[in-house]
Coordinates of C-alpha atoms in Angstrom, one line a residue:
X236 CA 10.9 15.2 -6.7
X237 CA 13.1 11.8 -6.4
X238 CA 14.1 9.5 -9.2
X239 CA 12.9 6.5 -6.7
X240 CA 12.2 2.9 -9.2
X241 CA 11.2 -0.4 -7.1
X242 CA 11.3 -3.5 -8.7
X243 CA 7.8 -5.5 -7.7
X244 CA 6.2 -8.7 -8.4
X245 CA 2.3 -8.2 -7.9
X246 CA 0.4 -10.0 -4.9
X247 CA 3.9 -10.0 -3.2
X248 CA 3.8 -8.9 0.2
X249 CA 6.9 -7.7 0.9
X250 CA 6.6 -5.2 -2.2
X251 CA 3.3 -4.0 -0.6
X252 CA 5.3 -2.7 2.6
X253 CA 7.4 -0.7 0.6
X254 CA 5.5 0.4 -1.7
X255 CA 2.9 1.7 1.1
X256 CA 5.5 3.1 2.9
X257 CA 6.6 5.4 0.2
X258 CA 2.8 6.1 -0.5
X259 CA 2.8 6.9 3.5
X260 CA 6.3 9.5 3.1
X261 CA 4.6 11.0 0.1
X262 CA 7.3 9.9 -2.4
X263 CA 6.9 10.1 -5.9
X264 CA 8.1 6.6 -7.7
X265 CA 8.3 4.6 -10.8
X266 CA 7.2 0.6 -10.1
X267 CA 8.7 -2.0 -12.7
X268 CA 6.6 -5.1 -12.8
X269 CA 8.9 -8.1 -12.8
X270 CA 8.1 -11.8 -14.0
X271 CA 6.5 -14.3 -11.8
X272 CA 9.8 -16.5 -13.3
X273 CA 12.9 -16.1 -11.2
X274 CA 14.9 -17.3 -14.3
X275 CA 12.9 -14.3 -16.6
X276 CA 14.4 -11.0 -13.9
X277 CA 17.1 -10.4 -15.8
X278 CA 16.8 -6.5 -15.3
X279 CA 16.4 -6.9 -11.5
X280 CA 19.3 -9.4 -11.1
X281 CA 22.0 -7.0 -13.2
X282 CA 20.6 -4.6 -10.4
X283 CA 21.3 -5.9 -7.6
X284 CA 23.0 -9.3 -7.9
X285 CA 19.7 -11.5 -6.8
X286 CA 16.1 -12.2 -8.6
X287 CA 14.3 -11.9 -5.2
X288 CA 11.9 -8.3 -5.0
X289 CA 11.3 -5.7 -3.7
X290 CA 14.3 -4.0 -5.0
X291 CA 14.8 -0.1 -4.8
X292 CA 16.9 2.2 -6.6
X293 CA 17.5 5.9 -5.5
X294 CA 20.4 7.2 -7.5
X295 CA 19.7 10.5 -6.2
X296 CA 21.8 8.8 -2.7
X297 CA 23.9 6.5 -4.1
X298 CA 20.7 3.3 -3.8
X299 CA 22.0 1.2 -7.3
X300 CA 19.7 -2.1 -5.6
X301 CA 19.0 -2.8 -2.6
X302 CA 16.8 -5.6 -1.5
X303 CA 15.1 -7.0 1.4
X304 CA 11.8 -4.9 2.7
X305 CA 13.0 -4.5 5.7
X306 CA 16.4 -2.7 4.5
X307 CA 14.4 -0.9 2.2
X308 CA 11.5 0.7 4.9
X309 CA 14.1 1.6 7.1
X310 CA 16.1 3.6 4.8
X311 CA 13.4 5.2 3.6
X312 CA 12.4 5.8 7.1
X313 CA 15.8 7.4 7.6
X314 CA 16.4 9.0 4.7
X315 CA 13.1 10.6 3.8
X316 CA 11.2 10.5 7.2
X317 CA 12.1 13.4 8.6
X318 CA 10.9 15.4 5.3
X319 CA 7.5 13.8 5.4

């Protein structure tokens, strides 16, 4: 079990890869729904400095928010691929 949060806005695109690529490695998440409002993602921006999503968090190895879905797939990739 991982302690895996992602920070999403819904019909967002980029928050669809990631979220379907830890749906594809089996991982077990929690998703936070963030406001439409850049100026309302107070919670993500403490995270990880910006209001842009996806965002992931994976205490577990040291992930306090990253961004970008590209970052994001790849580490997942190489930090959970081989498990999957």
């Amino acid at each position: 079990m991982t302690n895996i949060e992602v920070y999403v806005l819904s019909g967002c695109p980029f928050c669809a890869k990631v979220t379907k690529k830890l749906d594809d490695l089996g991982l077990e998440y929690v998703t936070h729904e963030v406001p439409a409002s850049h100026s309302e993602r107070t919670e993500v921006e403490e995270i990880s400095g910006q209001t842009g999503v996806p965002v992931l968090v994976d205490p577990d190895n040291g992930i306090e928010g990253m961004p970008e879905s590209s970052d994001i797939v790849e580490y997942l990739e190489e930090t959970y691929g081989q498990a999957a």
